[in-house]
Short mmCIF file of C-alpha atoms and ligand atoms in Angstrom, two decimals:
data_model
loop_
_atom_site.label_atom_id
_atom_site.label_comp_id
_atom_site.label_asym_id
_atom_site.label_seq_id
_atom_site.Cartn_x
_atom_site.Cartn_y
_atom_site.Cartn_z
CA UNK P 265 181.86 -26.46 71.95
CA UNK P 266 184.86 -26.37 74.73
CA UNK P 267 183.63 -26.70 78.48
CA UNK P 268 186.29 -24.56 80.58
CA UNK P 269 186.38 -25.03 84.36
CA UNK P 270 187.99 -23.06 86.26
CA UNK P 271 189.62 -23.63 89.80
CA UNK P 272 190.65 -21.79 92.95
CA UNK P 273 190.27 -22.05 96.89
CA UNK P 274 187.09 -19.63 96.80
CA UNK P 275 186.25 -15.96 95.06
CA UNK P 276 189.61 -15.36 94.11
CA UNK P 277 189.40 -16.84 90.18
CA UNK P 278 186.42 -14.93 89.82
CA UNK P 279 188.17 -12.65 88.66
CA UNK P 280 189.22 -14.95 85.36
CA UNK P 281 186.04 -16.35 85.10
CA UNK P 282 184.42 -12.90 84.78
CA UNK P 283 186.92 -11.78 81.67
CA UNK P 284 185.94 -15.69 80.09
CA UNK P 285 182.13 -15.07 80.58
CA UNK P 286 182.21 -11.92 78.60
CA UNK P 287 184.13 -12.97 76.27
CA UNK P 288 183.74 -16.77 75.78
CA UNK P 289 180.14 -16.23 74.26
CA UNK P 290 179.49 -19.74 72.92
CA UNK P 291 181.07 -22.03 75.53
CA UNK P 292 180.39 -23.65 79.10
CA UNK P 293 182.21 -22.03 81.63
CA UNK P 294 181.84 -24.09 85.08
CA UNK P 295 183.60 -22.65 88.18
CA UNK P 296 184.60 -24.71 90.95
CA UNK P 297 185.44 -22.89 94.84
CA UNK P 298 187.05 -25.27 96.78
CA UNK P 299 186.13 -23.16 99.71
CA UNK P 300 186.17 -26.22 102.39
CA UNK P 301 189.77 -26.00 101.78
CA UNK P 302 190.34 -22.46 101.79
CA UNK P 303 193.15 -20.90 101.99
CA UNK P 304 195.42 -22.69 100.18
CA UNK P 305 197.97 -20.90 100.99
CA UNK P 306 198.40 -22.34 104.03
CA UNK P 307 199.05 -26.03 102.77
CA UNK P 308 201.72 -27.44 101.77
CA UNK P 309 202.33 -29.43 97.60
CA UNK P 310 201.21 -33.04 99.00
CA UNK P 311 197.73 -31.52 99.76
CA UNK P 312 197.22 -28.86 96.86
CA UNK P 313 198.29 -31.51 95.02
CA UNK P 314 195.20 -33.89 96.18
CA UNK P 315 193.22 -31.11 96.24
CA UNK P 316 193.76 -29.85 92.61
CA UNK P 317 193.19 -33.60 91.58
CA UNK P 318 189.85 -34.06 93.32
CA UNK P 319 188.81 -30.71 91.80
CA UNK P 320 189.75 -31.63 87.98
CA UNK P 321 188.21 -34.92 88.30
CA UNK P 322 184.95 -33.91 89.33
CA UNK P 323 185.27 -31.27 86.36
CA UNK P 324 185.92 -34.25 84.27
CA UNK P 325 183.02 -36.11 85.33
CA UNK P 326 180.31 -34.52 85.79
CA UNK P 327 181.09 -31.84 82.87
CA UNK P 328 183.74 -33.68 80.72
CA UNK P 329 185.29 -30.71 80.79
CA UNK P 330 188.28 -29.95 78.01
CA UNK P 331 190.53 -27.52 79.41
CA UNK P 332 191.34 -26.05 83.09
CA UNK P 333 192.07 -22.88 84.23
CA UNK P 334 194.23 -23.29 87.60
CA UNK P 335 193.00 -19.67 88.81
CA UNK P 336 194.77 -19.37 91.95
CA UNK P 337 198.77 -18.68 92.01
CA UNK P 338 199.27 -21.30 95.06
CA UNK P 339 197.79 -24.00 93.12
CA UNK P 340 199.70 -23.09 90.05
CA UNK P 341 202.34 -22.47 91.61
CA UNK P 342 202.29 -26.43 93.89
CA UNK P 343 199.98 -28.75 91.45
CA UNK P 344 200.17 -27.40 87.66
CA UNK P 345 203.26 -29.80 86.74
CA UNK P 346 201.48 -32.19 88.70
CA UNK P 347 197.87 -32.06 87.06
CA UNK P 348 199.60 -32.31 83.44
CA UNK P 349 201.39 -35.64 84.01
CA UNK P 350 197.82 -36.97 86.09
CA UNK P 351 195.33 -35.46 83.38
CA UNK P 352 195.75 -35.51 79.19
CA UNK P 353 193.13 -32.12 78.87
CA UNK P 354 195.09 -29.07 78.79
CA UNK P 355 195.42 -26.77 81.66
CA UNK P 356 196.13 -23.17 82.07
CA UNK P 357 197.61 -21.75 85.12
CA UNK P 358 198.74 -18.34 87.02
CA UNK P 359 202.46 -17.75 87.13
CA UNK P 360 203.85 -14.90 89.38
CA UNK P 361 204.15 -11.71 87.78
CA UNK P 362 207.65 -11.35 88.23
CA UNK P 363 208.74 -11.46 84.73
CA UNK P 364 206.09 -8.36 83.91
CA UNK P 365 206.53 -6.79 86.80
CA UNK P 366 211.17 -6.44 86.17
CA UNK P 367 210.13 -5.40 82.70
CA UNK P 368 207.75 -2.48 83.58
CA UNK P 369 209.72 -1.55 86.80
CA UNK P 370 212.40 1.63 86.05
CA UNK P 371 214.30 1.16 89.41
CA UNK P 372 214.56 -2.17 89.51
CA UNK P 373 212.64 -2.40 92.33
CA UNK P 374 209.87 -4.88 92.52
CA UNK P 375 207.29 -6.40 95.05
CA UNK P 376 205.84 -9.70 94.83
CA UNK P 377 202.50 -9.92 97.54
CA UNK P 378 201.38 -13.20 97.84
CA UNK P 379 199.68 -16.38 100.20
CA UNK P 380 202.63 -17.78 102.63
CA UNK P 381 202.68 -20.97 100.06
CA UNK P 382 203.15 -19.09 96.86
CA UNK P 383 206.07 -16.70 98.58
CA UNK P 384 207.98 -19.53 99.87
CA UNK P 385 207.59 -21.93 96.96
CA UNK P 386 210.31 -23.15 94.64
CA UNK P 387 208.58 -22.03 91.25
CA UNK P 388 208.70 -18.71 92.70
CA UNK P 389 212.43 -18.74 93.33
CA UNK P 390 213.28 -19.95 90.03
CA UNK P 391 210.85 -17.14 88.14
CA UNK P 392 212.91 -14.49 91.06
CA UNK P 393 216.47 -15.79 89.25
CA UNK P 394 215.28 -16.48 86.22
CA UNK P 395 213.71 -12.80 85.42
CA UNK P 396 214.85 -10.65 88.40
CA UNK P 397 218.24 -10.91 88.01
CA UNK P 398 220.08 -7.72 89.36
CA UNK P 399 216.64 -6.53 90.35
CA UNK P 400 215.84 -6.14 94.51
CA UNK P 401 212.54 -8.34 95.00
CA UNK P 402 210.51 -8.18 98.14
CA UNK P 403 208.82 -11.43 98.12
CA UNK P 404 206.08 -10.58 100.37
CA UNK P 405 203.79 -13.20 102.24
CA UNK P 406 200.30 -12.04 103.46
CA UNK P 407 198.47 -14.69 105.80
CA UNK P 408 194.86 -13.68 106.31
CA UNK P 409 194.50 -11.46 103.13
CA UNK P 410 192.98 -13.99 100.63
CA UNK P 411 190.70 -14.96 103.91
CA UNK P 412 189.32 -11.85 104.92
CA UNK P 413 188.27 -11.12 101.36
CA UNK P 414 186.81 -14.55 100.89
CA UNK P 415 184.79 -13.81 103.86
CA UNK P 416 183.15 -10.76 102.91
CA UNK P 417 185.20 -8.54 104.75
CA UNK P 418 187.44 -6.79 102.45
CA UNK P 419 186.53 -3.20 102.47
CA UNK P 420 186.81 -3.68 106.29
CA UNK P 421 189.33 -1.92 108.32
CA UNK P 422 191.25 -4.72 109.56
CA UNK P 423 192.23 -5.11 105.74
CA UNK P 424 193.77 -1.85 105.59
CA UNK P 425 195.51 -2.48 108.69
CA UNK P 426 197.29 -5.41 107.44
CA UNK P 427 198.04 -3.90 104.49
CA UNK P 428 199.94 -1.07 106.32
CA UNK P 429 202.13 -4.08 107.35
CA UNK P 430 202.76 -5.62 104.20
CA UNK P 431 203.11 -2.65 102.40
CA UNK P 432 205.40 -1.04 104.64
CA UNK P 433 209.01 -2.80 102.91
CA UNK P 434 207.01 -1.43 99.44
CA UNK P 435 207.34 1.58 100.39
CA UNK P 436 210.53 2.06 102.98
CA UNK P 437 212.12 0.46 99.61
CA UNK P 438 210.64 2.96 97.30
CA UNK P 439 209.20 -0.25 94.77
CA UNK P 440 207.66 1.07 91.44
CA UNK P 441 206.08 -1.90 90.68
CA UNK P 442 204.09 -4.08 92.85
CA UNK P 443 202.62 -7.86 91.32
CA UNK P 444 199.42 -9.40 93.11
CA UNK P 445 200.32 -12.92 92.91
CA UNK P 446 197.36 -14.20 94.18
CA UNK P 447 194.18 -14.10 92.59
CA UNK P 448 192.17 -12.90 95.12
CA UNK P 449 194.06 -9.75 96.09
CA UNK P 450 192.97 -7.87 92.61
CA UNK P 451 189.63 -7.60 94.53
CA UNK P 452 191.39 -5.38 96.70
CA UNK P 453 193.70 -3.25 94.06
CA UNK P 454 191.55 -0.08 95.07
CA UNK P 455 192.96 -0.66 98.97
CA UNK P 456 196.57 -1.12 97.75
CA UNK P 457 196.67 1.44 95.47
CA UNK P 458 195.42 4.22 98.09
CA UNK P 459 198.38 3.37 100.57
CA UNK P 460 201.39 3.79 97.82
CA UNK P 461 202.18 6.68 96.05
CA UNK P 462 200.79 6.76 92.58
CA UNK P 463 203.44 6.39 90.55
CA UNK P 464 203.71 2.82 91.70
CA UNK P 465 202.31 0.26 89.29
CA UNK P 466 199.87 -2.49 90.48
CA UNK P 467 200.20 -5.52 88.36
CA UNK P 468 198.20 -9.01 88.24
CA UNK P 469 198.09 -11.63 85.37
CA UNK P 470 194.17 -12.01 85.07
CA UNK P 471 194.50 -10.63 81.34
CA UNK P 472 196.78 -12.47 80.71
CA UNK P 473 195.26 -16.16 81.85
CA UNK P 474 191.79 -15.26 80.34
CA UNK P 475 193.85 -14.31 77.06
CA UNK P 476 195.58 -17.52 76.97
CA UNK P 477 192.43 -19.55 78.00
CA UNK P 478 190.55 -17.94 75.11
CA UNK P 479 193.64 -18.69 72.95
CA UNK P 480 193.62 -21.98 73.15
CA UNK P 481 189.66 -22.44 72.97
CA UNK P 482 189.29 -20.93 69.56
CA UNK P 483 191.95 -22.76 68.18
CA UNK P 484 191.33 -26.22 69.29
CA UNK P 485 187.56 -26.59 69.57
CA UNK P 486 184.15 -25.30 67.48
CA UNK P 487 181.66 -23.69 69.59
CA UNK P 488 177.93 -24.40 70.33
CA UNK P 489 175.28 -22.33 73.25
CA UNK P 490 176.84 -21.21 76.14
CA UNK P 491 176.45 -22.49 79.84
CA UNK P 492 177.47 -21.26 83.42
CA UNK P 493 177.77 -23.49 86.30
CA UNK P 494 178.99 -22.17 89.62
CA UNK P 495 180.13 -24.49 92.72
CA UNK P 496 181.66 -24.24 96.07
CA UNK P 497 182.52 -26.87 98.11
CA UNK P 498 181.09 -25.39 101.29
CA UNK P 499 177.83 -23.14 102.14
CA UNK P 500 177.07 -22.14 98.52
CA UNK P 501 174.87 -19.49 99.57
CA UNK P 502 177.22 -17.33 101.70
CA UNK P 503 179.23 -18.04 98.70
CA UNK P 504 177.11 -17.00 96.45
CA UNK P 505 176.50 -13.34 98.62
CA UNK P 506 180.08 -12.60 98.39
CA UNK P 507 180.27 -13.06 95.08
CA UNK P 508 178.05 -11.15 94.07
CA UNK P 509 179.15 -8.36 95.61
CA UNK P 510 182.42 -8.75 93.39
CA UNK P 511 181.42 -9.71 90.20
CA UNK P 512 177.83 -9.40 90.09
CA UNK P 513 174.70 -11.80 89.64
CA UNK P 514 175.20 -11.72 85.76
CA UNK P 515 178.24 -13.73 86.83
CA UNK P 516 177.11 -15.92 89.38
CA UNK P 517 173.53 -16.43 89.60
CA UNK P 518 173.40 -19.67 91.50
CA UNK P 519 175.38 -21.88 93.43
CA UNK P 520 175.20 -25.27 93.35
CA UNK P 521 177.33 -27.44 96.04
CA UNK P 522 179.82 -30.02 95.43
CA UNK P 523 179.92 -32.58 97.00
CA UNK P 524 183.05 -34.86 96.68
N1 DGL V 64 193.40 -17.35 95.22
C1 DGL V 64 194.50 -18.08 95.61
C2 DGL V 64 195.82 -17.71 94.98
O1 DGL V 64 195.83 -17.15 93.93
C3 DGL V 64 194.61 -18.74 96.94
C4 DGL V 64 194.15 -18.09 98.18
C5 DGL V 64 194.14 -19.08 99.32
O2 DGL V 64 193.26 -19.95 99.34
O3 DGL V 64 195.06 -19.01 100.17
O4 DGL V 64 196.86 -17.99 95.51
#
């Protein structure tokens, strides 16, 4: 049997662990929200770094787990390299859909909407000139976005509002394809996509991480009964409300804090 955990700052992974929970059928799947720490994205490597570490460890101990889904882009993006040389399990982490995002887009124009970490980072940069070459990229920073939808809050209007911001360059630029690099803004797709015309494409790599994950189960480890374990780091019951609402009580029926 494989034990998966999966990480992010709060509801934002949810979104993987949902895809592994319906179709992981006979293994553990333990999430961990580091909501104390939320956002993320407004930290810089040193602390993701510690962060991500504290996070697998506790994974480690008190569920041995055998591989780790890095759910969150800013994470990926500051601590993956970081948690393979610290940890020998295998981990599984969110790039940037940049390289998807140049392939499907006909212009040549892309957008990349992400946390202010993610945006600015140097893995970013080097996926921008490693697949976007003679491509126009908007690399597109949203403070507050991943916030306002870990707080309940994002159907509300202030969401919309700061969208109209953020997608403004999207469409003054006429972008066909837009990439949610951050795993909490799929949550919100239905908010994006009514403020672009719809011939733009909204892309985000959740497929493509649960795909991988599940990859790399089957092949390396035999499976037993299946287990889910849900923990936030902070007021698991507010947690647990919100989450709901997203991915429903099949997906997280309790939540147990963590304390470390
Ligand atoms: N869900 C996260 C990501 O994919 C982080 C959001 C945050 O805590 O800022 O980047």
């Amino acid at each position: 049997m494989a034990t998966v955990g999966v990480i992010d700052s709060g509801v934002g992974g949810l979104g993987i662990f949902k895809l592994l929970v319906e179709q992981m059928h006979n293994h553990s799947l333990i999430y961990c929200a580091d909501n104390k720490n939320m956002p993320f994205g407004d930290k810089n490597s040193d602390e993701l770094q510690r962060i991500a570490e504290k996070l697998v460890s506790f994974l480690i101990e008190q569920h041995k787990v055998s591989l780790v889904v890095v759910a969150c882009n800013t994470l990926s993006v500051s601590a993956l390299d970081f948690l393979r040389k610290r940890f020998t399990i295998p981990f599984v982490g969110v790039v940037p859909v940049v390289k998807p995002a140049c392939e499907q887009s006909k212009v040549k124009k892309i957008a990349i909407l992400a946390t202010p970490m993610t945006a600015t980072s140097a893995y970013q940069k080097e996926l921008i000139a490693k697949y976007a070459e003679g491509a126009h990229v908007l690399n597109i920073a949203c403070p507050d976005l991943a916030r306002l939808i870990e707080e309940g809050r994002g159907d509300e209007p202030i969401v919309l509002e700061k969208l109209a911001e953020y997608l403004k360059p999207v469409l003054d630029n006429n972008v066909d394809v837009v990439g949610l690099a951050c795993t909490h803004y799929p949550f919100i797709r239905h908010h994006i996509a009514g403020l672009l015309p719809s011939s733009v494409t909204i892309l985000d790599s959740n497929e493509a991480v649960a795909r991988r994950a599940m990859t790399l189960v089957q092949e390396s480890i035999p499976s037993q009964s299946p287990s889910i374990h849900v923990y936030a780091t902070r007021d698991p019951e507010n947690f647990k409300q919100v989450a709901q609402r997203l991915v429903g009580a099949h997906i997280v029926n309790d939540v147990v804090l963590a304390a470390f």
